[in-house]
Amino acid sequence: MEMKRTTAKPALGAPRARVKLDGRHARAEKNRVAVIEALLALLRAGQLAPSTQEIAKRAGVTQRTLFNLFDDVPALLAAVGDYQLAHARTRLPPLPHSGDLEVRVTRYVEELSGFLEELAPVRWAALSYSGAPREARRGVDRMRKLTNDRLAALLSSCGVDLGADPELAQALESALDATTWRLLRTQQGLSLARARRVLVRTSLALLCNASRPKSNEA
């Protein structure tokens, strides 16, 4: 008896349709990350305000695809801020748990310099960009909070309470900010190693000064 080959019709909502939809979402997410990384690469290369055409070309997508993924430039900048923040959580150096204050701060700042080298051009572009200051500023503030909280945790483990000395906290933030690092590297033309030593000396000098007894004012 001859068997007839039959092909069952897929029901509505069958896995094939879901696979197609999932594949489309995966491509969209891949393109989304490519656009974000393209903008970051251009900023790190010194282009403070690359055009959407340049970004799309670097990402390997069309401008139409770029604007299908992001409604406008402010939306793209907001996404870049989120991406940078997530990246920073993995790139910030771990807190040293051995040694005295000087040893721990030295080790932390030396490792932090690598992160600042990556962040500096992006931070400068965010502060300089005039097209979407609110979105750029929001990303900067979130990154500042993350790095400030990490430094406060390091010093707290060494018995230094930054909350009790706001001026010290502000001085250390200024010393260890990505814009300060950019000035050392570009304006002063320091090498990576020398800029790193400057940050270490500055941080230790601030902490040493803060630990000295304050003379009574007349």
Short mmCIF file of C-alpha atoms in Angstrom, two decimals:
data_model
loop_
_atom_site.label_atom_id
_atom_site.label_comp_id
_atom_site.label_asym_id
_atom_site.label_seq_id
_atom_site.Cartn_x
_atom_site.Cartn_y
_atom_site.Cartn_z
CA MET A 1 0.00 0.00 0.00
CA GLU A 2 1.44 3.33 -1.03
CA MET A 3 1.76 5.94 1.73
CA LYS A 4 0.89 9.50 0.84
CA ARG A 5 3.25 12.18 2.11
CA THR A 6 1.35 14.93 3.82
CA THR A 7 2.60 18.27 5.13
CA ALA A 8 0.90 19.65 8.18
CA LYS A 9 0.10 23.35 8.05
CA PRO A 10 1.61 25.34 10.91
CA ALA A 11 -0.90 26.58 13.41
CA LEU A 12 -1.24 30.24 14.19
CA GLY A 13 1.55 31.33 16.49
CA ALA A 14 3.70 28.36 15.54
CA PRO A 15 7.40 28.29 16.54
CA ARG A 16 8.45 29.22 12.97
CA ALA A 17 6.79 32.61 13.31
CA ARG A 18 8.34 33.15 16.73
CA VAL A 19 11.80 32.22 15.42
CA LYS A 20 11.39 34.77 12.61
CA LEU A 21 10.34 37.43 15.10
CA ASP A 22 13.16 36.55 17.51
CA GLY A 23 15.65 36.71 14.65
CA ARG A 24 14.41 40.18 13.73
CA HIS A 25 14.77 41.34 17.33
CA ALA A 26 18.27 39.86 17.52
CA ARG A 27 19.32 41.72 14.36
CA ALA A 28 17.84 44.95 15.67
CA GLU A 29 19.70 44.58 18.97
CA LYS A 30 22.93 43.77 17.14
CA ASN A 31 22.54 46.90 15.01
CA ARG A 32 21.64 48.94 18.07
CA VAL A 33 24.85 47.94 19.86
CA ALA A 34 26.83 48.54 16.66
CA VAL A 35 25.53 52.11 16.44
CA ILE A 36 26.33 52.81 20.11
CA GLU A 37 29.83 51.38 19.78
CA ALA A 38 30.37 53.28 16.54
CA LEU A 39 29.56 56.59 18.22
CA LEU A 40 31.84 55.75 21.15
CA ALA A 41 34.66 54.83 18.75
CA LEU A 42 34.30 58.13 16.89
CA LEU A 43 34.29 60.10 20.14
CA ARG A 44 37.42 58.29 21.34
CA ALA A 45 39.05 59.09 18.01
CA GLY A 46 38.58 62.79 18.70
CA GLN A 47 35.39 63.57 16.77
CA LEU A 48 33.39 65.55 19.33
CA ALA A 49 30.19 65.78 17.27
CA PRO A 50 30.11 63.14 14.52
CA SER A 51 27.18 63.27 12.13
CA THR A 52 24.54 60.54 12.01
CA GLN A 53 25.88 59.69 8.55
CA GLU A 54 29.36 59.10 9.99
CA ILE A 55 27.94 57.06 12.85
CA ALA A 56 25.84 54.91 10.54
CA LYS A 57 28.77 54.32 8.18
CA ARG A 58 31.02 53.29 11.07
CA ALA A 59 28.32 50.93 12.37
CA GLY A 60 27.74 49.39 8.95
CA VAL A 61 24.07 50.39 8.79
CA THR A 62 22.04 52.95 6.88
CA GLN A 63 20.88 56.24 8.38
CA ARG A 64 17.33 54.97 8.03
CA THR A 65 18.21 51.97 10.19
CA LEU A 66 19.85 54.27 12.72
CA PHE A 67 16.70 56.36 13.07
CA ASN A 68 14.52 53.26 13.19
CA LEU A 69 16.53 52.22 16.23
CA PHE A 70 16.77 55.67 17.84
CA ASP A 71 14.12 58.35 17.43
CA ASP A 72 16.66 61.16 17.50
CA VAL A 73 20.16 62.09 18.63
CA PRO A 74 19.12 62.68 22.28
CA ALA A 75 17.71 59.13 22.39
CA LEU A 76 21.00 57.82 21.02
CA LEU A 77 22.99 59.76 23.61
CA ALA A 78 20.76 58.43 26.39
CA ALA A 79 21.40 54.88 25.16
CA VAL A 80 25.14 55.56 25.02
CA GLY A 81 24.98 56.75 28.64
CA ASP A 82 23.26 53.53 29.72
CA TYR A 83 25.77 51.45 27.77
CA GLN A 84 28.73 53.32 29.25
CA LEU A 85 27.37 52.92 32.77
CA ALA A 86 26.95 49.16 32.36
CA HIS A 87 30.47 48.96 30.91
CA ALA A 88 31.90 51.01 33.79
CA ARG A 89 30.61 48.53 36.35
CA THR A 90 32.90 45.90 34.85
CA ARG A 91 35.84 48.23 34.10
CA LEU A 92 36.21 50.06 37.41
CA PRO A 93 39.02 48.49 39.45
CA PRO A 94 38.12 46.28 42.41
CA LEU A 95 38.64 47.68 45.88
CA PRO A 96 41.99 46.64 47.40
CA HIS A 97 41.50 44.87 50.74
CA SER A 98 45.08 44.75 51.98
CA GLY A 99 47.72 47.32 52.87
CA ASP A 100 47.50 50.72 54.51
CA LEU A 101 45.73 53.79 53.11
CA GLU A 102 48.65 54.81 50.89
CA VAL A 103 49.06 51.34 49.41
CA ARG A 104 45.34 50.92 48.72
CA VAL A 105 44.86 54.37 47.21
CA THR A 106 47.96 53.99 45.04
CA ARG A 107 46.84 50.62 43.74
CA TYR A 108 43.29 51.82 43.08
CA VAL A 109 44.28 55.04 41.29
CA GLU A 110 46.87 53.27 39.15
CA GLU A 111 44.23 50.82 37.93
CA LEU A 112 41.63 53.58 37.60
CA SER A 113 43.83 55.40 35.08
CA GLY A 114 43.07 52.78 32.42
CA PHE A 115 39.35 53.42 32.83
CA LEU A 116 39.88 57.20 32.69
CA GLU A 117 41.86 56.82 29.46
CA GLU A 118 38.78 55.25 27.86
CA LEU A 119 36.26 57.59 29.44
CA ALA A 120 38.00 60.96 28.97
CA PRO A 121 37.15 61.67 25.31
CA VAL A 122 33.58 60.48 25.78
CA ARG A 123 33.11 62.63 28.89
CA TRP A 124 34.54 65.67 27.12
CA ALA A 125 32.24 65.16 24.14
CA ALA A 126 29.22 64.77 26.41
CA LEU A 127 29.98 68.02 28.20
CA SER A 128 30.73 69.84 24.94
CA TYR A 129 27.82 68.51 22.90
CA SER A 130 25.19 71.20 22.35
CA GLY A 131 22.52 69.10 20.65
CA ALA A 132 21.19 67.29 23.72
CA PRO A 133 22.67 68.74 26.93
CA ARG A 134 20.03 67.22 29.21
CA GLU A 135 20.62 63.65 28.06
CA ALA A 136 24.40 64.12 28.03
CA ARG A 137 24.38 65.66 31.49
CA ARG A 138 22.23 62.87 32.89
CA GLY A 139 24.76 60.29 31.73
CA VAL A 140 27.64 62.29 33.21
CA ASP A 141 25.89 62.60 36.58
CA ARG A 142 25.16 58.88 36.77
CA MET A 143 28.77 58.04 35.97
CA ARG A 144 29.98 60.55 38.58
CA LYS A 145 27.80 58.94 41.23
CA LEU A 146 29.12 55.47 40.37
CA THR A 147 32.79 56.50 40.56
CA ASN A 148 32.29 58.68 43.65
CA ASP A 149 30.51 55.85 45.48
CA ARG A 150 33.37 53.48 44.60
CA LEU A 151 35.98 55.91 45.93
CA ALA A 152 33.96 56.53 49.10
CA ALA A 153 33.76 52.77 49.69
CA LEU A 154 37.52 52.43 49.26
CA LEU A 155 38.31 55.20 51.73
CA SER A 156 35.67 54.03 54.18
CA SER A 157 37.45 50.66 54.35
CA CYS A 158 40.55 52.65 55.39
CA GLY A 159 38.71 54.63 58.07
CA VAL A 160 38.20 57.83 56.03
CA ASP A 161 34.63 59.16 55.96
CA LEU A 162 34.16 61.43 52.94
CA GLY A 163 30.68 62.29 54.14
CA ALA A 164 32.22 64.10 57.09
CA ASP A 165 34.46 66.22 54.85
CA PRO A 166 32.57 67.42 51.75
CA GLU A 167 35.46 69.59 50.60
CA LEU A 168 37.83 66.62 50.58
CA ALA A 169 35.25 64.63 48.62
CA GLN A 170 34.97 67.42 46.06
CA ALA A 171 38.74 67.82 45.81
CA LEU A 172 39.26 64.09 45.22
CA GLU A 173 36.46 63.98 42.66
CA SER A 174 38.09 66.85 40.75
CA ALA A 175 41.48 65.16 40.88
CA LEU A 176 40.18 61.82 39.66
CA ASP A 177 37.68 63.10 37.08
CA ALA A 178 37.96 62.09 33.43
CA THR A 179 38.20 65.75 32.36
CA THR A 180 41.23 66.22 34.61
CA TRP A 181 42.79 63.14 33.05
CA ARG A 182 42.15 64.59 29.58
CA LEU A 183 43.92 67.82 30.51
CA LEU A 184 46.93 65.89 31.77
CA ARG A 185 47.12 63.78 28.62
CA THR A 186 46.26 66.40 25.96
CA GLN A 187 46.96 69.87 27.35
CA GLN A 188 50.08 68.94 29.33
CA GLY A 189 51.00 66.13 26.97
CA LEU A 190 51.90 63.69 29.73
CA SER A 191 52.53 60.04 29.03
CA LEU A 192 50.15 57.46 30.45
CA ALA A 193 52.66 56.50 33.14
CA ARG A 194 53.42 60.07 34.19
CA ALA A 195 49.76 61.12 34.25
CA ARG A 196 49.09 58.09 36.46
CA ARG A 197 51.83 59.16 38.89
CA VAL A 198 50.43 62.69 39.02
CA LEU A 199 47.00 61.37 40.00
CA VAL A 200 48.47 59.16 42.70
CA ARG A 201 50.53 62.01 44.19
CA THR A 202 47.59 64.42 44.05
CA SER A 203 45.23 61.97 45.74
CA LEU A 204 47.70 61.10 48.49
CA ALA A 205 48.55 64.78 49.06
CA LEU A 206 44.87 65.64 49.49
CA LEU A 207 44.36 62.80 51.96
CA CYS A 208 47.53 63.70 53.87
CA ASN A 209 46.45 67.33 54.14
CA ALA A 210 43.00 66.33 55.34
CA SER A 211 44.47 64.17 58.10
CA ARG A 212 46.53 67.01 59.59
CA PRO A 213 45.13 68.67 62.72
CA LYS A 214 43.40 71.93 61.89
CA SER A 215 44.72 74.99 63.72
CA ASN A 216 42.19 77.01 65.64
CA GLU A 217 41.13 80.12 63.80
CA ALA A 218 41.36 83.38 65.69
#
